[in-house]
Amino acid sequence: MCDIWRANNNLQELEPELVERHVADLKKLGVRWIVLSGGEALMHSNLRLLCKALASLDARVTLLSTGLLLKRDTDLIVECIDDVIVSLDGSEMVHDRIRNIPRAFEKLQGGVDALRRVAPQVDIGARCVLQRENCHDFIGIIKAAKTLNLDWISFLAADVSTEAFNRPGGWVNVKVSEVDLTLEQCDELERILRQSFVEFPDEYKSGFIVESADKLLRIVSYFRALQGNAPFPAQHCNAPWVSAVVEPDGSVLPCYFHKAYGNLNDATLPELLNSPQALEFRRHLDVNQDPICKRCVCTLNLK
């Protein structure tokens, strides 16, 4: 659901050497959780070396992945990764159509099975981005997650309104209309969600479906707000106060959506996170009033 892969002339990798130079600062900051994202993190040409640079930290390492390369890289995952989150776009036919890759679901299944055989201790969950092409398949997505033998499934709405994920200038209206929901589809999604609350009570209670009923209904409210039919749901996010995003070129951002504080090639991470610019940004940020935060689909609320 991001367009990073389309910019082949601008693809970059986070250099292990850059990470190595800042490991001491990561320790001082008490970093507890590292998430390797992309694109596709398993396509990084030196991922093992990058992970080895992080190995001295007492931190959980999570891999975000399409799942297509899990089977190939089981050894690396066992060596370097604590848990894996794969992208799941729908039941088999829907997933393959959205991924636009032949047998994508089958390859995902093969990767999960291979990892289960060699590393049953590794938690494997899934994240599904709800959008126009799969909102009708919500029940099928839950069943697919169970078929794949995943530990959990989480849902969020598609981001159609920001410049994040390699979309300078944002999406044009034509692209937005291919992804967001019409008001009729919002009504249909709400009906299906309410059906799921009845059909899968154990999955909600156990946490197999991560979001509560209220949080899932917020996704419907978000899409209705995009159509001007409702206010955007209130946000509960502390990402800029508890985390940071490091991009492949070394840029350090308060989250995926706001502008960078600076670059690790020019300053240390503590200097960037506590710079006058960063302090001023956090001091005045109101996540329920900021226009970027109000439309955010990917909030973080760590205690």
XYZ file of C-alpha atoms in Angstrom:
303
model
C 0.000 0.000 0.000
C 3.020 2.274 -0.210
C 4.626 3.385 -3.456
C 8.245 3.091 -2.335
C 8.973 0.332 -4.818
C 7.851 2.449 -7.798
C 10.774 4.893 -7.473
C 13.463 2.532 -8.746
C 15.739 5.460 -9.555
C 15.659 6.595 -5.930
C 15.965 3.373 -3.924
C 18.381 3.582 -1.002
C 19.511 1.305 1.808
C 20.316 2.174 5.387
C 24.047 1.520 5.624
C 25.189 -0.847 8.419
C 28.195 1.428 8.972
C 25.883 4.331 9.759
C 24.021 2.208 12.303
C 27.285 1.004 13.869
C 28.385 4.602 14.470
C 25.240 5.287 16.490
C 24.846 2.063 18.489
C 26.390 3.618 21.615
C 23.823 6.420 21.461
C 20.994 3.917 20.998
C 22.177 2.249 24.212
C 22.268 5.565 26.069
C 18.740 6.338 24.915
C 17.562 2.975 26.237
C 16.057 1.862 22.919
C 13.841 -1.149 23.600
C 12.200 -1.898 20.245
C 13.550 -1.733 16.688
C 11.258 -2.210 13.682
C 12.805 -3.013 10.299
C 10.514 -1.699 7.590
C 10.740 -0.928 3.869
C 9.790 -1.406 1.013
C 10.844 -4.935 1.792
C 13.462 -5.197 4.523
C 14.495 -8.688 3.371
C 15.714 -7.178 0.083
C 18.384 -5.185 1.958
C 21.719 -6.369 0.580
C 23.380 -6.320 4.043
C 20.516 -7.008 6.424
C 22.478 -9.573 8.455
C 25.321 -7.087 8.911
C 22.874 -4.348 9.875
C 21.237 -6.653 12.429
C 24.623 -7.626 13.852
C 25.302 -3.930 14.443
C 22.114 -3.848 16.539
C 22.728 -7.153 18.326
C 24.487 -5.560 21.302
C 21.309 -3.670 22.209
C 18.884 -5.229 24.647
C 16.058 -4.560 22.205
C 13.276 -6.465 20.520
C 13.709 -6.577 16.736
C 10.574 -6.780 14.570
C 10.594 -7.433 10.835
C 7.861 -6.001 8.607
C 7.627 -8.012 5.386
C 5.443 -8.964 2.440
C 6.243 -12.529 3.454
C 7.367 -13.485 -0.042
C 10.986 -14.055 1.024
C 10.457 -15.679 4.418
C 11.231 -19.164 3.107
C 14.486 -17.989 1.538
C 15.634 -16.137 4.651
C 14.553 -18.367 7.538
C 18.170 -18.695 8.757
C 18.608 -14.918 8.919
C 15.292 -14.478 10.717
C 16.145 -17.131 13.299
C 19.511 -15.469 13.900
C 18.448 -11.832 14.033
C 14.685 -11.346 14.418
C 12.349 -11.670 17.409
C 9.009 -11.411 15.633
C 7.619 -10.951 12.124
C 4.661 -8.950 10.815
C 3.563 -9.867 7.289
C 1.265 -7.974 4.952
C -2.049 -9.690 4.274
C -4.367 -8.025 1.782
C -7.209 -10.521 1.647
C -8.256 -14.089 1.089
C -6.177 -15.838 -1.562
C -7.673 -14.388 -4.771
C -8.042 -10.884 -3.325
C -4.512 -10.930 -1.892
C -3.003 -12.045 -5.217
C -4.937 -9.391 -7.152
C -3.890 -6.539 -4.863
C -0.262 -7.702 -4.672
C -0.288 -8.171 -8.472
C 2.101 -11.104 -8.011
C 1.217 -14.614 -9.238
C 0.686 -17.051 -6.329
C 1.557 -14.356 -3.768
C -0.691 -15.943 -1.136
C 0.798 -19.379 -1.794
C 4.317 -17.977 -1.402
C 3.308 -16.247 1.820
C 1.884 -19.531 3.107
C 5.092 -21.359 2.168
C 7.201 -18.784 3.982
C 5.139 -18.916 7.163
C 5.182 -22.734 7.131
C 8.969 -22.809 6.620
C 9.539 -20.400 9.498
C 7.173 -22.345 11.771
C 9.164 -25.538 11.144
C 12.560 -24.085 12.070
C 11.562 -21.402 14.582
C 8.217 -22.103 16.258
C 9.139 -19.578 18.956
C 9.027 -16.643 16.499
C 5.731 -14.755 16.714
C 4.221 -14.205 13.240
C 1.374 -11.731 12.931
C -0.225 -9.901 10.026
C -1.267 -6.386 9.256
C -4.006 -5.693 6.747
C -4.573 -2.304 5.144
C -8.279 -1.909 4.458
C -9.135 -0.132 1.220
C -11.564 -0.238 -1.694
C -10.307 -3.527 -3.156
C -10.588 -5.595 0.022
C -13.106 -3.935 2.366
C -15.760 -6.437 1.262
C -13.415 -9.315 2.214
C -13.022 -8.595 5.945
C -14.453 -11.970 7.003
C -12.285 -13.692 4.393
C -9.184 -11.907 5.692
C -9.747 -13.253 9.206
C -10.247 -16.760 7.843
C -7.102 -16.380 5.698
C -5.072 -15.357 8.759
C -6.267 -18.521 10.517
C -5.471 -20.624 7.436
C -1.946 -19.186 7.387
C -1.535 -20.235 11.048
C -0.711 -16.679 12.132
C -0.626 -15.593 15.751
C -2.726 -12.481 15.206
C -4.163 -10.093 12.618
C -4.344 -6.292 12.857
C -6.156 -3.790 10.647
C -5.667 -0.163 9.660
C -7.064 2.133 7.019
C -5.195 3.033 3.858
C -3.327 6.339 3.990
C -4.460 8.396 0.991
C -3.753 11.937 2.165
C -0.050 12.321 3.057
C 3.340 12.438 1.376
C 4.698 9.558 3.458
C 6.066 6.361 1.935
C 7.744 7.990 -1.041
C 4.799 10.040 -2.290
C 6.129 13.590 -2.653
C 3.206 15.885 -3.320
C 0.766 13.143 -2.280
C -1.508 11.087 -4.478
C -3.542 12.684 -7.242
C -7.323 12.483 -6.929
C -7.554 9.666 -9.459
C -5.266 7.475 -7.357
C -7.067 8.404 -4.153
C -10.395 7.372 -5.691
C -8.935 3.936 -6.469
C -8.142 3.312 -2.798
C -10.524 5.166 -0.487
C -14.089 4.039 0.207
C -17.326 5.483 -1.084
C -20.038 6.197 1.468
C -21.882 3.096 0.267
C -18.775 1.001 0.867
C -18.421 2.554 4.327
C -21.932 1.360 5.153
C -21.122 -2.096 3.807
C -17.866 -2.291 5.770
C -19.662 -1.306 8.978
C -22.242 -4.050 8.360
C -19.492 -6.642 7.785
C -17.569 -5.507 10.864
C -20.646 -5.888 13.038
C -21.203 -9.323 11.522
C -17.624 -10.244 12.467
C -18.230 -9.250 16.105
C -20.900 -11.974 16.219
C -19.068 -14.545 14.076
C -15.651 -14.329 15.765
C -16.198 -13.605 19.484
C -13.345 -15.876 20.577
C -10.908 -14.282 18.112
C -11.690 -10.819 19.482
C -11.572 -11.944 23.112
C -8.249 -13.789 22.716
C -6.563 -10.940 20.856
C -6.175 -12.934 17.635
C -7.954 -9.929 16.131
C -5.887 -7.194 17.756
C -8.307 -4.276 17.514
C -11.395 -3.950 19.628
C -14.788 -3.432 18.029
C -14.589 0.300 18.752
C -11.164 0.637 17.109
C -12.319 -1.165 13.973
C -15.381 1.040 13.695
C -13.000 4.036 13.832
C -11.698 2.873 10.436
C -15.193 3.343 9.010
C -15.347 6.803 10.594
C -11.987 7.679 9.019
C -13.196 6.791 5.523
C -16.450 8.667 6.091
C -14.433 11.684 7.190
C -12.423 11.532 3.954
C -15.747 11.878 2.126
C -16.693 14.873 4.294
C -19.470 12.886 5.947
C -18.093 12.827 9.509
C -15.322 14.331 11.655
C -12.044 12.450 11.832
C -11.857 10.205 14.910
C -10.004 11.573 17.931
C -6.366 10.530 18.026
C -4.447 8.899 20.874
C -0.837 8.936 19.705
C 2.488 9.591 21.417
C 4.811 8.469 18.602
C 6.942 11.654 18.478
C 7.579 11.408 22.238
C 8.524 7.713 22.420
C 9.927 6.782 19.010
C 11.670 7.990 15.876
C 11.867 6.892 12.261
C 15.280 6.600 10.606
C 15.098 6.660 6.812
C 17.634 5.017 4.455
C 19.485 8.290 3.863
C 19.898 8.858 7.630
C 17.028 11.323 8.040
C 15.404 11.191 11.486
C 11.654 11.845 11.639
C 9.268 12.104 14.607
C 7.044 9.571 12.813
C 6.440 8.392 9.251
C 4.373 11.454 8.381
C 6.036 14.569 9.792
C 9.155 16.297 8.477
C 12.657 15.263 9.558
C 14.497 16.790 12.528
C 17.821 16.340 10.721
C 20.215 13.629 9.539
C 22.433 11.089 11.327
C 25.233 11.913 8.919
C 25.385 15.384 10.449
C 24.590 14.862 14.152
C 24.038 12.205 16.794
C 20.593 10.798 17.511
C 20.386 12.433 20.979
C 21.365 15.774 19.429
C 18.643 15.454 16.803
C 15.919 14.274 19.188
C 16.708 17.058 21.669
C 17.480 19.843 19.212
C 15.611 23.149 19.584
C 13.647 22.251 16.442
C 12.574 18.867 17.840
C 11.724 20.229 21.274
C 9.683 23.037 19.747
C 7.829 20.598 17.494
C 6.828 18.301 20.360
C 6.016 21.184 22.706
C 3.399 22.575 20.343
C 2.084 19.380 18.720
C -1.595 18.688 19.387
C -2.429 15.414 17.640
C -6.116 16.249 17.550
C -5.579 19.628 15.885
C -2.559 19.095 13.635
C -3.837 18.530 10.049
C -1.415 15.651 9.433
C -2.170 13.917 12.737
C -5.928 14.300 12.328
C -5.773 12.202 9.137
C -3.242 9.689 10.431
C -4.041 5.987 9.969
C -0.963 4.625 11.779
C -1.002 5.933 15.340
C 1.228 4.652 18.120
C 0.348 4.821 21.795
C 3.079 3.163 23.852
C 2.825 3.365 27.609
